PDB file of C-alpha atoms in Angstrom:
ATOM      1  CA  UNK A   1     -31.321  16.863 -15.688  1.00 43.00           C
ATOM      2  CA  UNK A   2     -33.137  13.382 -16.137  1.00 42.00           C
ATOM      3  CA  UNK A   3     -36.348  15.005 -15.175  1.00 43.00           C
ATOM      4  CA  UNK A   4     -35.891  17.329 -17.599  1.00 42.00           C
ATOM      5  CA  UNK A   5     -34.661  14.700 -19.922  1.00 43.00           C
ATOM      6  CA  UNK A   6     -37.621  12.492 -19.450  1.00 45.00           C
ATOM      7  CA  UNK A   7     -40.356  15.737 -19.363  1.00 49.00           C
ATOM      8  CA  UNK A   8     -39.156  16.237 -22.995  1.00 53.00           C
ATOM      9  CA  UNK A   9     -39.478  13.053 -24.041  1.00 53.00           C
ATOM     10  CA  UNK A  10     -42.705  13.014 -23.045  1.00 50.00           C
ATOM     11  CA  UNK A  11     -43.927  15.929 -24.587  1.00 58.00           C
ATOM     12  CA  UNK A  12     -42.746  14.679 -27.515  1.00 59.00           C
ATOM     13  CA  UNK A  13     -44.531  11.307 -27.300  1.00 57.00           C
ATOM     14  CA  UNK A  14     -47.733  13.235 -26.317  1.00 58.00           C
ATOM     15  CA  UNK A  15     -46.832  15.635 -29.339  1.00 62.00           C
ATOM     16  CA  UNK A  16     -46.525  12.712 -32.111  1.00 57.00           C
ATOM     17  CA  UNK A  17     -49.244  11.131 -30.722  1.00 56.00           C
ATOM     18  CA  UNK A  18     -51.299  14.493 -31.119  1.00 57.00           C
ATOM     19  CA  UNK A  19     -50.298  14.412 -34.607  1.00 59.00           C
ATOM     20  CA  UNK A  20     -50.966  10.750 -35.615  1.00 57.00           C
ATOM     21  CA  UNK A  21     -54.555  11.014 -34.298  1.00 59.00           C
ATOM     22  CA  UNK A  22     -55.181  14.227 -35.759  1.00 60.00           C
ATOM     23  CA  UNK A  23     -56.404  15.730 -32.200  1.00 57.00           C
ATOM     24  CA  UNK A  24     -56.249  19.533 -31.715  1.00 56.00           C
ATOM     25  CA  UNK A  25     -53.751  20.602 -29.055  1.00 54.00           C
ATOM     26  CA  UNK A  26     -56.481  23.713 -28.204  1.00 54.00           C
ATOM     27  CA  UNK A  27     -58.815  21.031 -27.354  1.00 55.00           C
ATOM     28  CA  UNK A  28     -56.846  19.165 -24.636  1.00 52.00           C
ATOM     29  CA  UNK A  29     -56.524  20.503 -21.065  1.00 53.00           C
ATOM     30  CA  UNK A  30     -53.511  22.062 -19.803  1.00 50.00           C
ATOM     31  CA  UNK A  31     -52.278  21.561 -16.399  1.00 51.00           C
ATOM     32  CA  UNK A  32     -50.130  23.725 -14.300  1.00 51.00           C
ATOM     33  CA  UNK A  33     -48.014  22.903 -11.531  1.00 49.00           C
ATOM     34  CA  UNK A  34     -48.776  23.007  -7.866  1.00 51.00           C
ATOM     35  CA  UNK A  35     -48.198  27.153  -6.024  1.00 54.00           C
ATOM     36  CA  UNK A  36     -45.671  25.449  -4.010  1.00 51.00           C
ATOM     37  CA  UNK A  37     -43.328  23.796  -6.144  1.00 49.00           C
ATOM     38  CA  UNK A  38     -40.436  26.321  -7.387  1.00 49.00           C
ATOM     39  CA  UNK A  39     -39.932  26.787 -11.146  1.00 48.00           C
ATOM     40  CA  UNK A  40     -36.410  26.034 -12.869  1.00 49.00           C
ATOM     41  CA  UNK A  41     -35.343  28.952 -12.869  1.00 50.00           C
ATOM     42  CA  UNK A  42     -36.543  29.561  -9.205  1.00 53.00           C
ATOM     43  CA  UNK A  43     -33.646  26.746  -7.891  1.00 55.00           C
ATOM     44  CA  UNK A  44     -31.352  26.874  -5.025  1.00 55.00           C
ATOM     45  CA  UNK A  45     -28.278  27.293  -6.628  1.00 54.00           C
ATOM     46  CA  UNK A  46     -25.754  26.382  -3.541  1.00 56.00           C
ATOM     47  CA  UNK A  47     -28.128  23.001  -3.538  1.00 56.00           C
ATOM     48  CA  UNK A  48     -26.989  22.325  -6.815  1.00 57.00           C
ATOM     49  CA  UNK A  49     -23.824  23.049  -6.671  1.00 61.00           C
ATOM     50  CA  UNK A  50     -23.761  20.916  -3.545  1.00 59.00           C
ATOM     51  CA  UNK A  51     -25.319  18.162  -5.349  1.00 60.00           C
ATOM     52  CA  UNK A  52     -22.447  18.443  -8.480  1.00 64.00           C
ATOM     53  CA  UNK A  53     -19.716  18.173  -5.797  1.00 64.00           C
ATOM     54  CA  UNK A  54     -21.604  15.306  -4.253  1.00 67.00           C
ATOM     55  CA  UNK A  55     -21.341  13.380  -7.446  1.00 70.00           C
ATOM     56  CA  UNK A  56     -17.876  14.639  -8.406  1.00 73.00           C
ATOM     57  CA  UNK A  57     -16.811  12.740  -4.962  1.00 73.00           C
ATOM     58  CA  UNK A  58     -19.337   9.612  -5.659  1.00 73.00           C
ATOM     59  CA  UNK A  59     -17.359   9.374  -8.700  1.00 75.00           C
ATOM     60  CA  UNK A  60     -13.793  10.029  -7.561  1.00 78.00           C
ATOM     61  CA  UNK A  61     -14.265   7.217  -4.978  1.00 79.00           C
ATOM     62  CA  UNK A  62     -15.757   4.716  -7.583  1.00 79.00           C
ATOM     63  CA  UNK A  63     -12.089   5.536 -10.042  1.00 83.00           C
ATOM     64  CA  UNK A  64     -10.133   5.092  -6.485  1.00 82.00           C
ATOM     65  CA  UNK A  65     -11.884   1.532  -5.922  1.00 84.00           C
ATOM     66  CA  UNK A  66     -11.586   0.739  -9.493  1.00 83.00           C
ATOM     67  CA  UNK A  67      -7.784   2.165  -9.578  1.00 86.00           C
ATOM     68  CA  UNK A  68      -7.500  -0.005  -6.485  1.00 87.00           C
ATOM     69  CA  UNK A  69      -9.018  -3.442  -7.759  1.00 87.00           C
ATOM     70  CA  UNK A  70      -7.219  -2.924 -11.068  1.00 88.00           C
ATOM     71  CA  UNK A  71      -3.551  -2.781  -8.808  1.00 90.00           C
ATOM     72  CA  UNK A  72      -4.438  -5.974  -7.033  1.00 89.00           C
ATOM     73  CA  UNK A  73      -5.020  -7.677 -10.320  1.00 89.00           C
ATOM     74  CA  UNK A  74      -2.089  -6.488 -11.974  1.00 91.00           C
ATOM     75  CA  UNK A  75       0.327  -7.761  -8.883  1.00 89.00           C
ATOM     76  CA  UNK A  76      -1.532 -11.054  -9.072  1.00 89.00           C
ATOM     77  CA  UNK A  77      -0.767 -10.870 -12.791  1.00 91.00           C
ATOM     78  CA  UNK A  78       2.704 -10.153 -11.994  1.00 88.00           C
ATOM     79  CA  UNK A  79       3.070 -12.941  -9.666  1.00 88.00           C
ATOM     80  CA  UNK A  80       1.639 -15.599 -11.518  1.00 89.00           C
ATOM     81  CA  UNK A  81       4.103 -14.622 -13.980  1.00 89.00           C
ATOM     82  CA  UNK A  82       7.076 -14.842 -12.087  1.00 87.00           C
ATOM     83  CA  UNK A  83       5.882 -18.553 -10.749  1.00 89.00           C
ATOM     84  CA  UNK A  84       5.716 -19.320 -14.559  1.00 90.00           C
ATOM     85  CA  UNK A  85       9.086 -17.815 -15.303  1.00 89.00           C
ATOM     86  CA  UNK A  86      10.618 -19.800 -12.302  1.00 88.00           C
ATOM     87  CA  UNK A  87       9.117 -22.687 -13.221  1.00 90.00           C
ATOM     88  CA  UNK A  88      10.164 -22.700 -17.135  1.00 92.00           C
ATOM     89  CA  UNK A  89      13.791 -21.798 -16.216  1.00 90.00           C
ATOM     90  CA  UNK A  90      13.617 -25.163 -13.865  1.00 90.00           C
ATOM     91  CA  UNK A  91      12.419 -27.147 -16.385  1.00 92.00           C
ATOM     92  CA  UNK A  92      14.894 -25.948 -18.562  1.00 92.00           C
ATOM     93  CA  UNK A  93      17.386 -26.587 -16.520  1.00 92.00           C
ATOM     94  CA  UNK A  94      16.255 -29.874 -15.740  1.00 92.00           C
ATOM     95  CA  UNK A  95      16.198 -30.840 -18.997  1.00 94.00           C
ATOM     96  CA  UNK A  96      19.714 -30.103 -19.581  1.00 91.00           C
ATOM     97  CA  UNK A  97      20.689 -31.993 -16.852  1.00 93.00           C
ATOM     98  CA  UNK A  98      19.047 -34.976 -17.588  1.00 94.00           C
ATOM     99  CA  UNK A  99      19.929 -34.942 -20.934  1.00 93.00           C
ATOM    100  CA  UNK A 100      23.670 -34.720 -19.657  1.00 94.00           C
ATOM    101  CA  UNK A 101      23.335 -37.699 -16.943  1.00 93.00           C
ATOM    102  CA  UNK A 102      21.639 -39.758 -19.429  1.00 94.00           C
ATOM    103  CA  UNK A 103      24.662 -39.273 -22.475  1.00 94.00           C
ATOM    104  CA  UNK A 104      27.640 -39.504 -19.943  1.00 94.00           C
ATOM    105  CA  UNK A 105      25.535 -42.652 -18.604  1.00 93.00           C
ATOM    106  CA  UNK A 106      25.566 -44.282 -22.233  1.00 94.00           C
ATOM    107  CA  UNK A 107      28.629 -43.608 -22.492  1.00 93.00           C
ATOM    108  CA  UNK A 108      30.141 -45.071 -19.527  1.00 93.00           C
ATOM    109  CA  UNK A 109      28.010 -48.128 -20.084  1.00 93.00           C
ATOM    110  CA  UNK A 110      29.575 -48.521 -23.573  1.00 92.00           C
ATOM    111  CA  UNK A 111      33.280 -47.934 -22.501  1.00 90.00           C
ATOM    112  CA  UNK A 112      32.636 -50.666 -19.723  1.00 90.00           C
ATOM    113  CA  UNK A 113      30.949 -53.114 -22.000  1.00 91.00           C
ATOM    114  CA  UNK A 114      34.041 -52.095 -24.871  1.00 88.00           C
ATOM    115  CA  UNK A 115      36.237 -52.893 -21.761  1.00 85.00           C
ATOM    116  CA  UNK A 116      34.895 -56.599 -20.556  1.00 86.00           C
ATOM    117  CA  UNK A 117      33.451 -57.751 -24.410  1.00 88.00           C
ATOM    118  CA  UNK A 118      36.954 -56.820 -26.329  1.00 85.00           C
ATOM    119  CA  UNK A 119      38.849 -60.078 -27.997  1.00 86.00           C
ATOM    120  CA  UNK A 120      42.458 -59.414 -27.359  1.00 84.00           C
ATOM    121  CA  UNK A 121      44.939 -60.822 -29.180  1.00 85.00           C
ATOM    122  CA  UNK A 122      47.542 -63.213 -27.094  1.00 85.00           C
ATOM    123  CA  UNK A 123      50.684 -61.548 -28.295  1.00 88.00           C
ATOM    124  CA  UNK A 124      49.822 -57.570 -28.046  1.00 88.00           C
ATOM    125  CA  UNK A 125      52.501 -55.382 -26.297  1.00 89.00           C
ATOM    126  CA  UNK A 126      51.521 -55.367 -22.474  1.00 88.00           C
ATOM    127  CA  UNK A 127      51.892 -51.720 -22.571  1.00 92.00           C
ATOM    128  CA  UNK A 128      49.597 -50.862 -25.192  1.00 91.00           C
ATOM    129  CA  UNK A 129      47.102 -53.105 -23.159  1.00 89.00           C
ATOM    130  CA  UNK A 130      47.618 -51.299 -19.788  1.00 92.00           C
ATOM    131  CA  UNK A 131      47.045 -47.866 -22.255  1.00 93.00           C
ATOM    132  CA  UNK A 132      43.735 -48.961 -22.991  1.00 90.00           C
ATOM    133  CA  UNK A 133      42.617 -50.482 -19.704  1.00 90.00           C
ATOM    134  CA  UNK A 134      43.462 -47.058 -18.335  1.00 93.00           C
ATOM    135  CA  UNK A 135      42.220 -44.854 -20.701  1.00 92.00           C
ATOM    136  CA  UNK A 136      38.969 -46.940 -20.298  1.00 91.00           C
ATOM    137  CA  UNK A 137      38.637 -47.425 -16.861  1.00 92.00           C
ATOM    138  CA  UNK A 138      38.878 -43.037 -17.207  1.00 94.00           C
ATOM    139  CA  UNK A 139      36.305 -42.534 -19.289  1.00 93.00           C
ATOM    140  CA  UNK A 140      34.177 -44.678 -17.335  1.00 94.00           C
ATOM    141  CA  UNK A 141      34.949 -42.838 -14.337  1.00 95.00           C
ATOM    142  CA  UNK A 142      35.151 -39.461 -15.610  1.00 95.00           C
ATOM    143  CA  UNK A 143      31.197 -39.910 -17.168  1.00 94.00           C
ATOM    144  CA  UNK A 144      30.092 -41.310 -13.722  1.00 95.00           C
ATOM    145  CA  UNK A 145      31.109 -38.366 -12.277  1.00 95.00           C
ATOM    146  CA  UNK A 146      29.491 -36.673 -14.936  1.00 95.00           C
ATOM    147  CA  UNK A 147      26.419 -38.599 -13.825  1.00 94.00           C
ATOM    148  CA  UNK A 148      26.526 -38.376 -10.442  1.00 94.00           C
ATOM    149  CA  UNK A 149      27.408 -34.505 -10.613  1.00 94.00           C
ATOM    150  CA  UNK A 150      24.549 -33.977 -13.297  1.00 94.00           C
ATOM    151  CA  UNK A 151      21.875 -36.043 -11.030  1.00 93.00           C
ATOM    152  CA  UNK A 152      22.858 -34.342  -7.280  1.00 93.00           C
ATOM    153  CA  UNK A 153      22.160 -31.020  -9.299  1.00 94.00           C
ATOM    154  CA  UNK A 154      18.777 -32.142 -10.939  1.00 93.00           C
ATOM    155  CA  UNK A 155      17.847 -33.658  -7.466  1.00 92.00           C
ATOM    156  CA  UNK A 156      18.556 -29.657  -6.054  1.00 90.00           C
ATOM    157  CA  UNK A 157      16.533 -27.857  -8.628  1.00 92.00           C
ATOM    158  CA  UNK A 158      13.510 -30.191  -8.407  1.00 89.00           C
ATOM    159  CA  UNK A 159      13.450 -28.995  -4.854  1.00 89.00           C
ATOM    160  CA  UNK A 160      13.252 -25.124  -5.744  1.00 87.00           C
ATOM    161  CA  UNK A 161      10.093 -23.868  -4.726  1.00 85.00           C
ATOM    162  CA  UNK A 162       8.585 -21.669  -7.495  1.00 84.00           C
ATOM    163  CA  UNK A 163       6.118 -20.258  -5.744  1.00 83.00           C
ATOM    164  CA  UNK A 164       7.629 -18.980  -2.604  1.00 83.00           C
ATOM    165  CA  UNK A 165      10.683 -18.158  -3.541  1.00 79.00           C
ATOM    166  CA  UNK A 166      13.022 -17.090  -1.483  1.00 86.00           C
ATOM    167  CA  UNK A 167      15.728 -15.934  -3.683  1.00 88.00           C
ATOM    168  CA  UNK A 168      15.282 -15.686  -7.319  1.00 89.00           C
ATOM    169  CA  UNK A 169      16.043 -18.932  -9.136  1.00 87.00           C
ATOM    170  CA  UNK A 170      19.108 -17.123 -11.236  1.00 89.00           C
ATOM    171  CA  UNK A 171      20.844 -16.614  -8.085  1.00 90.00           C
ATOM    172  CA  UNK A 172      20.031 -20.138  -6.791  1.00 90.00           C
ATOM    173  CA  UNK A 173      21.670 -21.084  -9.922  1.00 91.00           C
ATOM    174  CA  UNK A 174      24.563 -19.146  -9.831  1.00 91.00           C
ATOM    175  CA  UNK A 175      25.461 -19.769  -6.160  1.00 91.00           C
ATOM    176  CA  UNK A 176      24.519 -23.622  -5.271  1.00 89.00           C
ATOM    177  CA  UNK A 177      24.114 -25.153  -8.423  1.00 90.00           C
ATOM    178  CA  UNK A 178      26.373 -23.519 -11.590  1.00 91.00           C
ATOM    179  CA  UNK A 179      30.129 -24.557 -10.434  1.00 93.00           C
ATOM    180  CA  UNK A 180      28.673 -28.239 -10.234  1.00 92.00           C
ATOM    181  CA  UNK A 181      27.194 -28.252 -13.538  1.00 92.00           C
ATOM    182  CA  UNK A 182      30.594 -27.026 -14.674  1.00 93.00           C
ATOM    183  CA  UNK A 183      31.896 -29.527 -12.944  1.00 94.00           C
ATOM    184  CA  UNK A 184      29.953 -32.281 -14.451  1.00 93.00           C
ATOM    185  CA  UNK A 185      30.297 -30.607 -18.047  1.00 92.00           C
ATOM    186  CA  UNK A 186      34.160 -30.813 -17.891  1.00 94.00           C
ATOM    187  CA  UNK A 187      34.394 -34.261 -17.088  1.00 93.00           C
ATOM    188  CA  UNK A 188      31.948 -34.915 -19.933  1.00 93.00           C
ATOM    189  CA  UNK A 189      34.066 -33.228 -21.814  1.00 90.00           C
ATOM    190  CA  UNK A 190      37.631 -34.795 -20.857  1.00 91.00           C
ATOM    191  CA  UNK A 191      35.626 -38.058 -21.219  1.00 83.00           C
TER     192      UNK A 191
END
């Protein structure tokens, strides 16, 4: 096919060329092929048919390698994705905690200073006084353990490994981590 390709393109080239310089085609020599050399329409047949599968296969193999490459990349893709997912639901996460350590830990820290810095008044009823001493003294201890809760957790889900892991991070959630957060919401909450 490309020798036939390229034959014509020749003859064409040789033809405008002809034409541009005015030359007579009558006047140029022609040249025949060699006795030996079989005509087109002279061709093996089974040979070419042999050389049409042989391509058909050169190319099936080049799709396979290419299917092949392109399912590598795309579980590569995949992965990299779910490191990224992982890693955004830790973060996440961790933001949530921290943001829940750091209120409960203003908090405490302004019921304790409400606690020492408070003028009280020499004649007030000594229940009312052990009322707020207690109530304090709870609040402060209900938003360290809101704290403390809301820190152990952060401390856990810093240590997830995105990249191995071993169970999904929604599960790691759920079991080791969720009824603590719970935990540490609630006493927020009653605080």
């Amino acid at each position: 096919y490309r020798l036939a390709k390229s034959s014509s393109i020749v003859k064409s080239i040789a033809s405008n060329y002809l034409h541009l310089t005015g030359t007579d085609h009558s006047s140029l020599p022609v040249i025949k092929p060699p006795e030996n050399q079989n005509s087109n329409k002279e061709r093996n047949p089974i040979k070419m048919i042999g050389f049409a599968a042989g391509m058909e296969m050169a190319d099936m193999a080049w799709e396979v390698k290419c299917r092949e490459e392109d399912m590598k990349q795309r579980a590569l893709e995949n992965e990299r994705h779910a490191i990224d997912d992982a890693r955004r639901s830790v973060d996440e996460k961790a933001q949530q905690l921290q943001v829940l350590a750091n209120q409960s830990a203003l908090i405490a820290g302004f019921s304790m200073v409400v606690l020492v810095e408070s003028s009280i008044p020499e004649d007030i009823d000594g229940v009312i006084l052990t009322l707020f001493g207690g109530f304090t003294a709870c609040v402060i201890a209900l938003m360290l353990v809101s704290t403390l809760n809301a820190t152990y957790v952060l401390v856990a889900i810093l240590r997830y490994d995105c990249v191995n892991r071993e169970v999904p991070f929604d599960v790691f959630w759920r079991k080791r981590c969720e009824p603590d957060w719970k935990l540490a919401l609630r006493t927020f909450s009653y605080g």
